[in-house]
Amino acid sequence: MVLDLFSRQVIGWAMGSRIDTQRVLNALLVALWRRQPTDAVLVHSDQGCQLTGHDWQTFLHDHNLVSSISRRGNCHDNAVAVSFFQLLKHERIRRQTTRSIPPAVEGFKEFTLAHFRVYGKVQ
């Protein structure tokens, strides 16, 4: 999931049965396609292996993206993403289980649209 920290809008995501580098790159590619930035963009992430390897670094370089990685044990760096996923788990996942990807995708879309309507407006 790619979350724009300014608007707090989900601008890219990819879903599957497991997380891997290609899935993360697909989510970021969707975000780039939607926003089409002309200047360098800061991409903040944790230290997950999907976000530190050669493919990740090459993708960032090729798309004029600058990596920012949290320090180990610093939960405040990822507070917005952690908050989003906690709310997603509480509001959607724990209340509704699915046995396949398509219903999960629809549930995620509904949640992100509702989340943006409530929390995403700049006051």
PDB file of N, CA and C in Angstrom, residues 54-100:
ATOM      1  N   HIS A  54      18.248  -5.101  -4.147  1.00  0.00           N
ATOM      2  CA  HIS A  54      18.744  -4.507  -5.385  1.00  0.00           C
ATOM      3  C   HIS A  54      17.605  -4.074  -6.312  1.00  0.00           C
ATOM      4  N   ASP A  55      16.585  -4.918  -6.490  1.00  0.00           N
ATOM      5  CA  ASP A  55      15.460  -4.567  -7.375  1.00  0.00           C
ATOM      6  C   ASP A  55      14.764  -3.302  -6.897  1.00  0.00           C
ATOM      7  N   TRP A  56      14.589  -3.182  -5.583  1.00  0.00           N
ATOM      8  CA  TRP A  56      13.950  -2.001  -4.986  1.00  0.00           C
ATOM      9  C   TRP A  56      14.789  -0.756  -5.261  1.00  0.00           C
ATOM     10  N   GLN A  57      16.089  -0.836  -4.968  1.00  0.00           N
ATOM     11  CA  GLN A  57      16.974   0.311  -5.158  1.00  0.00           C
ATOM     12  C   GLN A  57      17.047   0.725  -6.627  1.00  0.00           C
ATOM     13  N   THR A  58      17.091  -0.242  -7.527  1.00  0.00           N
ATOM     14  CA  THR A  58      17.121   0.052  -8.962  1.00  0.00           C
ATOM     15  C   THR A  58      15.837   0.746  -9.397  1.00  0.00           C
ATOM     16  N   PHE A  59      14.694   0.254  -8.931  1.00  0.00           N
ATOM     17  CA  PHE A  59      13.402   0.853  -9.269  1.00  0.00           C
ATOM     18  C   PHE A  59      13.348   2.305  -8.793  1.00  0.00           C
ATOM     19  N   LEU A  60      13.770   2.542  -7.548  1.00  0.00           N
ATOM     20  CA  LEU A  60      13.760   3.910  -7.020  1.00  0.00           C
ATOM     21  C   LEU A  60      14.632   4.821  -7.879  1.00  0.00           C
ATOM     22  N   HIS A  61      15.832   4.382  -8.187  1.00  0.00           N
ATOM     23  CA  HIS A  61      16.749   5.182  -8.996  1.00  0.00           C
ATOM     24  C   HIS A  61      16.165   5.470 -10.377  1.00  0.00           C
ATOM     25  N   ASP A  62      15.602   4.451 -11.015  1.00  0.00           N
ATOM     26  CA  ASP A  62      15.060   4.595 -12.371  1.00  0.00           C
ATOM     27  C   ASP A  62      13.850   5.518 -12.440  1.00  0.00           C
ATOM     28  N   HIS A  63      13.154   5.708 -11.311  1.00  0.00           N
ATOM     29  CA  HIS A  63      11.933   6.524 -11.302  1.00  0.00           C
ATOM     30  C   HIS A  63      12.091   7.823 -10.510  1.00  0.00           C
ATOM     31  N   ASN A  64      13.344   8.233 -10.238  1.00  0.00           N
ATOM     32  CA  ASN A  64      13.629   9.491  -9.550  1.00  0.00           C
ATOM     33  C   ASN A  64      12.971   9.541  -8.167  1.00  0.00           C
ATOM     34  N   LEU A  65      13.080   8.427  -7.442  1.00  0.00           N
ATOM     35  CA  LEU A  65      12.529   8.326  -6.097  1.00  0.00           C
ATOM     36  C   LEU A  65      13.681   8.252  -5.098  1.00  0.00           C
ATOM     37  N   VAL A  66      13.503   8.896  -3.959  1.00  0.00           N
ATOM     38  CA  VAL A  66      14.534   8.938  -2.927  1.00  0.00           C
ATOM     39  C   VAL A  66      14.075   8.088  -1.752  1.00  0.00           C
ATOM     40  N   SER A  67      14.912   7.149  -1.339  1.00  0.00           N
ATOM     41  CA  SER A  67      14.563   6.227  -0.256  1.00  0.00           C
ATOM     42  C   SER A  67      14.794   6.856   1.111  1.00  0.00           C
ATOM     43  N   SER A  68      13.854   6.632   2.001  1.00  0.00           N
ATOM     44  CA  SER A  68      13.979   7.013   3.407  1.00  0.00           C
ATOM     45  C   SER A  68      13.540   5.803   4.218  1.00  0.00           C
ATOM     46  N   ILE A  69      14.453   5.255   5.002  1.00  0.00           N
ATOM     47  CA  ILE A  69      14.158   4.034   5.758  1.00  0.00           C
ATOM     48  C   ILE A  69      14.193   4.337   7.249  1.00  0.00           C
ATOM     49  N   SER A  70      13.207   3.827   7.961  1.00  0.00           N
ATOM     50  CA  SER A  70      13.123   4.006   9.412  1.00  0.00           C
ATOM     51  C   SER A  70      14.334   3.420  10.116  1.00  0.00           C
ATOM     52  N   ARG A  71      14.691   4.059  11.212  1.00  0.00           N
ATOM     53  CA  ARG A  71      15.695   3.459  12.081  1.00  0.00           C
ATOM     54  C   ARG A  71      15.059   2.278  12.801  1.00  0.00           C
ATOM     55  N   ARG A  72      15.833   1.287  13.089  1.00  0.00           N
ATOM     56  CA  ARG A  72      15.337   0.112  13.801  1.00  0.00           C
ATOM     57  C   ARG A  72      14.751   0.537  15.154  1.00  0.00           C
ATOM     58  N   GLY A  73      13.531   0.100  15.416  1.00  0.00           N
ATOM     59  CA  GLY A  73      12.881   0.368  16.694  1.00  0.00           C
ATOM     60  C   GLY A  73      12.206   1.721  16.796  1.00  0.00           C
ATOM     61  N   ASN A  74      12.195   2.510  15.726  1.00  0.00           N
ATOM     62  CA  ASN A  74      11.561   3.826  15.784  1.00  0.00           C
ATOM     63  C   ASN A  74      10.167   3.742  15.185  1.00  0.00           C
ATOM     64  N   CYS A  75       9.190   3.486  16.023  1.00  0.00           N
ATOM     65  CA  CYS A  75       7.820   3.294  15.546  1.00  0.00           C
ATOM     66  C   CYS A  75       7.184   4.590  15.054  1.00  0.00           C
ATOM     67  N   HIS A  76       7.693   5.729  15.477  1.00  0.00           N
ATOM     68  CA  HIS A  76       7.080   7.004  15.094  1.00  0.00           C
ATOM     69  C   HIS A  76       7.249   7.307  13.609  1.00  0.00           C
ATOM     70  N   ASP A  77       8.294   6.770  12.993  1.00  0.00           N
ATOM     71  CA  ASP A  77       8.524   7.008  11.571  1.00  0.00           C
ATOM     72  C   ASP A  77       7.404   6.447  10.702  1.00  0.00           C
ATOM     73  N   ASN A  78       6.772   5.371  11.150  1.00  0.00           N
ATOM     74  CA  ASN A  78       5.726   4.711  10.367  1.00  0.00           C
ATOM     75  C   ASN A  78       4.344   4.861  10.996  1.00  0.00           C
ATOM     76  N   ALA A  79       4.153   5.849  11.831  1.00  0.00           N
ATOM     77  CA  ALA A  79       2.907   5.973  12.591  1.00  0.00           C
ATOM     78  C   ALA A  79       1.672   6.061  11.698  1.00  0.00           C
ATOM     79  N   VAL A  80       1.739   6.774  10.596  1.00  0.00           N
ATOM     80  CA  VAL A  80       0.564   6.930   9.728  1.00  0.00           C
ATOM     81  C   VAL A  80       0.190   5.597   9.097  1.00  0.00           C
ATOM     82  N   ALA A  81       1.176   4.871   8.583  1.00  0.00           N
ATOM     83  CA  ALA A  81       0.897   3.568   7.966  1.00  0.00           C
ATOM     84  C   ALA A  81       0.414   2.559   9.000  1.00  0.00           C
ATOM     85  N   VAL A  82       1.036   2.543  10.167  1.00  0.00           N
ATOM     86  CA  VAL A  82       0.616   1.618  11.227  1.00  0.00           C
ATOM     87  C   VAL A  82      -0.813   1.920  11.642  1.00  0.00           C
ATOM     88  N   SER A  83      -1.140   3.183  11.798  1.00  0.00           N
ATOM     89  CA  SER A  83      -2.501   3.576  12.165  1.00  0.00           C
ATOM     90  C   SER A  83      -3.508   3.135  11.111  1.00  0.00           C
ATOM     91  N   PHE A  84      -3.174   3.328   9.843  1.00  0.00           N
ATOM     92  CA  PHE A  84      -4.061   2.928   8.758  1.00  0.00           C
ATOM     93  C   PHE A  84      -4.331   1.428   8.808  1.00  0.00           C
ATOM     94  N   PHE A  85      -3.266   0.632   8.943  1.00  0.00           N
ATOM     95  CA  PHE A  85      -3.438  -0.825   8.943  1.00  0.00           C
ATOM     96  C   PHE A  85      -4.151  -1.322  10.193  1.00  0.00           C
ATOM     97  N   GLN A  86      -3.942  -0.680  11.336  1.00  0.00           N
ATOM     98  CA  GLN A  86      -4.685  -1.071  12.537  1.00  0.00           C
ATOM     99  C   GLN A  86      -6.171  -0.827  12.337  1.00  0.00           C
ATOM    100  N   LEU A  87      -6.518   0.302  11.767  1.00  0.00           N
ATOM    101  CA  LEU A  87      -7.919   0.606  11.504  1.00  0.00           C
ATOM    102  C   LEU A  87      -8.498  -0.356  10.470  1.00  0.00           C
ATOM    103  N   LEU A  88      -7.741  -0.665   9.431  1.00  0.00           N
ATOM    104  CA  LEU A  88      -8.183  -1.629   8.423  1.00  0.00           C
ATOM    105  C   LEU A  88      -8.467  -2.988   9.061  1.00  0.00           C
ATOM    106  N   LYS A  89      -7.556  -3.453   9.900  1.00  0.00           N
ATOM    107  CA  LYS A  89      -7.750  -4.750  10.559  1.00  0.00           C
ATOM    108  C   LYS A  89      -8.969  -4.731  11.472  1.00  0.00           C
ATOM    109  N   HIS A  90      -9.125  -3.663  12.227  1.00  0.00           N
ATOM    110  CA  HIS A  90     -10.241  -3.576  13.173  1.00  0.00           C
ATOM    111  C   HIS A  90     -11.580  -3.428  12.473  1.00  0.00           C
ATOM    112  N   GLU A  91     -11.642  -2.557  11.490  1.00  0.00           N
ATOM    113  CA  GLU A  91     -12.912  -2.244  10.837  1.00  0.00           C
ATOM    114  C   GLU A  91     -13.304  -3.225   9.743  1.00  0.00           C
ATOM    115  N   ARG A  92     -12.341  -3.797   9.048  1.00  0.00           N
ATOM    116  CA  ARG A  92     -12.684  -4.615   7.885  1.00  0.00           C
ATOM    117  C   ARG A  92     -12.306  -6.085   8.063  1.00  0.00           C
ATOM    118  N   ILE A  93     -11.080  -6.360   8.374  1.00  0.00           N
ATOM    119  CA  ILE A  93     -10.595  -7.741   8.358  1.00  0.00           C
ATOM    120  C   ILE A  93     -11.200  -8.576   9.476  1.00  0.00           C
ATOM    121  N   ARG A  94     -11.248  -8.052  10.686  1.00  0.00           N
ATOM    122  CA  ARG A  94     -11.780  -8.839  11.803  1.00  0.00           C
ATOM    123  C   ARG A  94     -13.287  -9.012  11.724  1.00  0.00           C
ATOM    124  N   ARG A  95     -13.955  -8.156  11.003  1.00  0.00           N
ATOM    125  CA  ARG A  95     -15.414  -8.243  10.885  1.00  0.00           C
ATOM    126  C   ARG A  95     -15.868  -9.046   9.677  1.00  0.00           C
ATOM    127  N   GLN A  96     -14.976  -9.256   8.734  1.00  0.00           N
ATOM    128  CA  GLN A  96     -15.369  -9.919   7.495  1.00  0.00           C
ATOM    129  C   GLN A  96     -14.198 -10.743   6.967  1.00  0.00           C
ATOM    130  N   THR A  97     -14.356 -12.046   6.929  1.00  0.00           N
ATOM    131  CA  THR A  97     -13.315 -12.896   6.369  1.00  0.00           C
ATOM    132  C   THR A  97     -13.696 -13.287   4.950  1.00  0.00           C
ATOM    133  N   THR A  98     -12.694 -13.475   4.119  1.00  0.00           N
ATOM    134  CA  THR A  98     -12.929 -13.880   2.735  1.00  0.00           C
ATOM    135  C   THR A  98     -12.085 -15.108   2.429  1.00  0.00           C
ATOM    136  N   ARG A  99     -12.533 -15.890   1.467  1.00  0.00           N
ATOM    137  CA  ARG A  99     -11.808 -17.102   1.086  1.00  0.00           C
ATOM    138  C   ARG A  99     -11.056 -16.940  -0.232  1.00  0.00           C
ATOM    139  N   SER A 100     -11.182 -15.786  -0.870  1.00  0.00           N
ATOM    140  CA  SER A 100     -10.480 -15.565  -2.132  1.00  0.00           C
ATOM    141  C   SER A 100     -10.095 -14.094  -2.253  1.00  0.00           C
TER     142      SER A 100
END
